[in-house]
């Protein structure tokens, strides 16, 4: 799913502005905004950002810095941790909550679907989604 195999918007410098539903996920990436992106993403109020974490072990508090900068614009952050459900380390969960984010952790597929539904309901939601094979 290379970024140049798309119509419409493009992920320039790892970012596409706007609120976009997640149309598909898998094969190591995501489909949204009439484009495909290989790798993990952050879907935030400002737009969709390429995101470096690739495994649950990469989900440190520092990895969530872009989401924390937009915490006031979100009532909920969905975290998709991959194909298998794993919990975030306690220090990460508490660090996010202490900064005002309500966090729900689930498999990436469930998080992508839930994000799209809540976005359609005009909820103030964000998603941090690890890519799945």
PDB file of C-alpha atoms in Angstrom:
ATOM      1  CA  UNK A   1       0.000   0.000   0.000  1.00  0.00           C
ATOM      2  CA  UNK A   2       2.503   2.662  -0.956  1.00  0.00           C
ATOM      3  CA  UNK A   3       1.390   6.251  -0.502  1.00  0.00           C
ATOM      4  CA  UNK A   4       1.656   6.931  -4.227  1.00  0.00           C
ATOM      5  CA  UNK A   5      -1.012   4.296  -5.092  1.00  0.00           C
ATOM      6  CA  UNK A   6      -3.974   6.587  -4.443  1.00  0.00           C
ATOM      7  CA  UNK A   7      -6.406   9.047  -5.902  1.00  0.00           C
ATOM      8  CA  UNK A   8      -7.255  12.338  -4.224  1.00  0.00           C
ATOM      9  CA  UNK A   9      -5.481  13.365  -1.041  1.00  0.00           C
ATOM     10  CA  UNK A  10      -1.882  12.508  -0.234  1.00  0.00           C
ATOM     11  CA  UNK A  11       0.023  11.991   2.975  1.00  0.00           C
ATOM     12  CA  UNK A  12       2.546  14.806   2.412  1.00  0.00           C
ATOM     13  CA  UNK A  13       5.244  14.870   5.072  1.00  0.00           C
ATOM     14  CA  UNK A  14       3.314  12.225   6.993  1.00  0.00           C
ATOM     15  CA  UNK A  15       0.109  14.277   7.311  1.00  0.00           C
ATOM     16  CA  UNK A  16      -3.231  14.754   5.577  1.00  0.00           C
ATOM     17  CA  UNK A  17      -5.495  17.428   7.116  1.00  0.00           C
ATOM     18  CA  UNK A  18      -9.130  16.800   7.967  1.00  0.00           C
ATOM     19  CA  UNK A  19     -11.270  14.213   9.689  1.00  0.00           C
ATOM     20  CA  UNK A  20     -11.359  10.985   7.676  1.00  0.00           C
ATOM     21  CA  UNK A  21     -13.150   7.698   8.212  1.00  0.00           C
ATOM     22  CA  UNK A  22     -10.984   4.591   8.050  1.00  0.00           C
ATOM     23  CA  UNK A  23     -12.245   2.712   4.988  1.00  0.00           C
ATOM     24  CA  UNK A  24     -10.033  -0.374   5.372  1.00  0.00           C
ATOM     25  CA  UNK A  25      -7.097  -1.742   7.334  1.00  0.00           C
ATOM     26  CA  UNK A  26      -4.695  -4.661   6.971  1.00  0.00           C
ATOM     27  CA  UNK A  27      -1.780  -5.613   4.729  1.00  0.00           C
ATOM     28  CA  UNK A  28       0.392  -3.377   6.907  1.00  0.00           C
ATOM     29  CA  UNK A  29      -1.576  -0.169   6.509  1.00  0.00           C
ATOM     30  CA  UNK A  30      -4.828   1.763   6.214  1.00  0.00           C
ATOM     31  CA  UNK A  31      -7.139   3.189   3.576  1.00  0.00           C
ATOM     32  CA  UNK A  32      -8.763   6.608   4.101  1.00  0.00           C
ATOM     33  CA  UNK A  33      -9.374   9.799   2.095  1.00  0.00           C
ATOM     34  CA  UNK A  34      -9.195   7.877  -1.204  1.00  0.00           C
ATOM     35  CA  UNK A  35      -5.602   6.895  -0.444  1.00  0.00           C
ATOM     36  CA  UNK A  36      -3.592   4.119   1.133  1.00  0.00           C
ATOM     37  CA  UNK A  37      -0.881   4.469   3.743  1.00  0.00           C
ATOM     38  CA  UNK A  38       1.536   1.736   4.787  1.00  0.00           C
ATOM     39  CA  UNK A  39       2.326   1.817   8.502  1.00  0.00           C
ATOM     40  CA  UNK A  40       0.656   2.985  11.699  1.00  0.00           C
ATOM     41  CA  UNK A  41      -1.416   6.181  11.928  1.00  0.00           C
ATOM     42  CA  UNK A  42      -2.776   8.733  14.349  1.00  0.00           C
ATOM     43  CA  UNK A  43      -6.234   9.995  13.376  1.00  0.00           C
ATOM     44  CA  UNK A  44      -6.553  13.241  15.331  1.00  0.00           C
ATOM     45  CA  UNK A  45      -8.770  16.334  15.117  1.00  0.00           C
ATOM     46  CA  UNK A  46      -6.077  18.080  13.043  1.00  0.00           C
ATOM     47  CA  UNK A  47      -5.854  15.240  10.514  1.00  0.00           C
ATOM     48  CA  UNK A  48      -4.281  11.857   9.905  1.00  0.00           C
ATOM     49  CA  UNK A  49      -0.595  11.546  10.751  1.00  0.00           C
ATOM     50  CA  UNK A  50       1.915   8.818   9.936  1.00  0.00           C
ATOM     51  CA  UNK A  51       2.947   7.280  13.269  1.00  0.00           C
ATOM     52  CA  UNK A  52       6.246   5.522  14.019  1.00  0.00           C
ATOM     53  CA  UNK A  53       5.180   2.786  16.494  1.00  0.00           C
ATOM     54  CA  UNK A  54       5.000  -0.655  14.874  1.00  0.00           C
ATOM     55  CA  UNK A  55       4.482  -2.970  17.878  1.00  0.00           C
ATOM     56  CA  UNK A  56       2.766  -2.678  21.260  1.00  0.00           C
ATOM     57  CA  UNK A  57       6.236  -2.411  22.852  1.00  0.00           C
ATOM     58  CA  UNK A  58       6.664   0.902  20.970  1.00  0.00           C
ATOM     59  CA  UNK A  59       3.633   2.443  22.716  1.00  0.00           C
ATOM     60  CA  UNK A  60       5.406   4.657  25.218  1.00  0.00           C
ATOM     61  CA  UNK A  61       4.025   7.878  26.631  1.00  0.00           C
ATOM     62  CA  UNK A  62       6.419   9.775  24.340  1.00  0.00           C
ATOM     63  CA  UNK A  63       4.877   8.031  21.304  1.00  0.00           C
ATOM     64  CA  UNK A  64       1.533   9.635  22.191  1.00  0.00           C
ATOM     65  CA  UNK A  65       2.953  13.203  22.281  1.00  0.00           C
ATOM     66  CA  UNK A  66       1.033  14.318  19.132  1.00  0.00           C
ATOM     67  CA  UNK A  67      -2.245  13.063  20.631  1.00  0.00           C
ATOM     68  CA  UNK A  68      -1.504  14.780  23.940  1.00  0.00           C
ATOM     69  CA  UNK A  69      -1.056  18.094  22.119  1.00  0.00           C
ATOM     70  CA  UNK A  70      -4.656  17.725  20.877  1.00  0.00           C
ATOM     71  CA  UNK A  71      -6.145  16.241  24.063  1.00  0.00           C
ATOM     72  CA  UNK A  72      -8.461  19.219  24.620  1.00  0.00           C
ATOM     73  CA  UNK A  73     -10.135  18.557  21.257  1.00  0.00           C
ATOM     74  CA  UNK A  74     -10.910  14.883  22.031  1.00  0.00           C
ATOM     75  CA  UNK A  75     -13.306  13.252  24.461  1.00  0.00           C
ATOM     76  CA  UNK A  76     -11.884   9.795  23.689  1.00  0.00           C
ATOM     77  CA  UNK A  77      -8.718   8.272  22.237  1.00  0.00           C
ATOM     78  CA  UNK A  78      -9.069   4.765  20.812  1.00  0.00           C
ATOM     79  CA  UNK A  79      -5.821   2.798  20.784  1.00  0.00           C
ATOM     80  CA  UNK A  80      -5.555  -0.101  18.355  1.00  0.00           C
ATOM     81  CA  UNK A  81      -2.741  -2.331  19.602  1.00  0.00           C
ATOM     82  CA  UNK A  82      -2.525  -4.742  16.653  1.00  0.00           C
ATOM     83  CA  UNK A  83      -4.128  -8.083  15.853  1.00  0.00           C
ATOM     84  CA  UNK A  84      -4.026  -9.307  19.452  1.00  0.00           C
ATOM     85  CA  UNK A  85      -5.338  -7.436  22.455  1.00  0.00           C
ATOM     86  CA  UNK A  86      -2.608  -6.338  24.843  1.00  0.00           C
ATOM     87  CA  UNK A  87      -2.833  -3.760  27.592  1.00  0.00           C
ATOM     88  CA  UNK A  88      -0.835  -0.579  27.603  1.00  0.00           C
ATOM     89  CA  UNK A  89       1.681  -0.349  30.444  1.00  0.00           C
ATOM     90  CA  UNK A  90       0.142   1.253  33.543  1.00  0.00           C
ATOM     91  CA  UNK A  91       2.487   4.239  33.386  1.00  0.00           C
ATOM     92  CA  UNK A  92       1.336   4.972  29.825  1.00  0.00           C
ATOM     93  CA  UNK A  93      -2.371   4.632  30.691  1.00  0.00           C
ATOM     94  CA  UNK A  94      -2.005   6.841  33.764  1.00  0.00           C
ATOM     95  CA  UNK A  95       0.132   9.344  31.882  1.00  0.00           C
ATOM     96  CA  UNK A  96      -2.543   9.726  29.191  1.00  0.00           C
ATOM     97  CA  UNK A  97      -5.368   9.952  31.719  1.00  0.00           C
ATOM     98  CA  UNK A  98      -3.520  12.477  33.888  1.00  0.00           C
ATOM     99  CA  UNK A  99      -3.286  14.702  30.810  1.00  0.00           C
ATOM    100  CA  UNK A 100      -7.034  14.556  30.292  1.00  0.00           C
ATOM    101  CA  UNK A 101      -7.462  11.774  27.733  1.00  0.00           C
ATOM    102  CA  UNK A 102     -10.057   9.062  28.167  1.00  0.00           C
ATOM    103  CA  UNK A 103      -8.468   5.988  26.567  1.00  0.00           C
ATOM    104  CA  UNK A 104      -9.941   2.729  25.269  1.00  0.00           C
ATOM    105  CA  UNK A 105      -7.545  -0.021  24.186  1.00  0.00           C
ATOM    106  CA  UNK A 106      -8.655  -2.680  21.694  1.00  0.00           C
ATOM    107  CA  UNK A 107      -7.502  -4.635  18.653  1.00  0.00           C
ATOM    108  CA  UNK A 108      -6.709  -2.405  15.686  1.00  0.00           C
ATOM    109  CA  UNK A 109      -9.688  -3.631  13.624  1.00  0.00           C
ATOM    110  CA  UNK A 110     -12.143  -2.903  16.412  1.00  0.00           C
ATOM    111  CA  UNK A 111     -10.544   0.495  17.063  1.00  0.00           C
ATOM    112  CA  UNK A 112     -10.692   1.472  13.371  1.00  0.00           C
ATOM    113  CA  UNK A 113     -14.363   0.458  13.098  1.00  0.00           C
ATOM    114  CA  UNK A 114     -15.315   2.179  16.354  1.00  0.00           C
ATOM    115  CA  UNK A 115     -13.447   5.343  15.331  1.00  0.00           C
ATOM    116  CA  UNK A 116     -15.321   5.482  12.024  1.00  0.00           C
ATOM    117  CA  UNK A 117     -18.700   5.000  13.717  1.00  0.00           C
ATOM    118  CA  UNK A 118     -18.025   7.668  16.367  1.00  0.00           C
ATOM    119  CA  UNK A 119     -16.661  10.048  13.747  1.00  0.00           C
ATOM    120  CA  UNK A 120     -19.901   9.581  11.787  1.00  0.00           C
ATOM    121  CA  UNK A 121     -21.779  10.548  14.958  1.00  0.00           C
ATOM    122  CA  UNK A 122     -19.681  13.740  15.093  1.00  0.00           C
ATOM    123  CA  UNK A 123     -18.043  12.681  18.357  1.00  0.00           C
ATOM    124  CA  UNK A 124     -14.780  14.242  19.475  1.00  0.00           C
ATOM    125  CA  UNK A 125     -12.712  11.104  18.964  1.00  0.00           C
ATOM    126  CA  UNK A 126      -9.163  10.268  17.974  1.00  0.00           C
ATOM    127  CA  UNK A 127      -7.418   6.995  17.172  1.00  0.00           C
ATOM    128  CA  UNK A 128      -3.889   5.706  17.540  1.00  0.00           C
ATOM    129  CA  UNK A 129      -3.726   2.652  15.286  1.00  0.00           C
ATOM    130  CA  UNK A 130      -0.897   0.156  14.906  1.00  0.00           C
ATOM    131  CA  UNK A 131      -0.805  -1.372  11.426  1.00  0.00           C
ATOM    132  CA  UNK A 132      -1.662  -5.078  11.188  1.00  0.00           C
ATOM    133  CA  UNK A 133      -0.490  -7.589   8.586  1.00  0.00           C
TER     134      UNK A 133
END
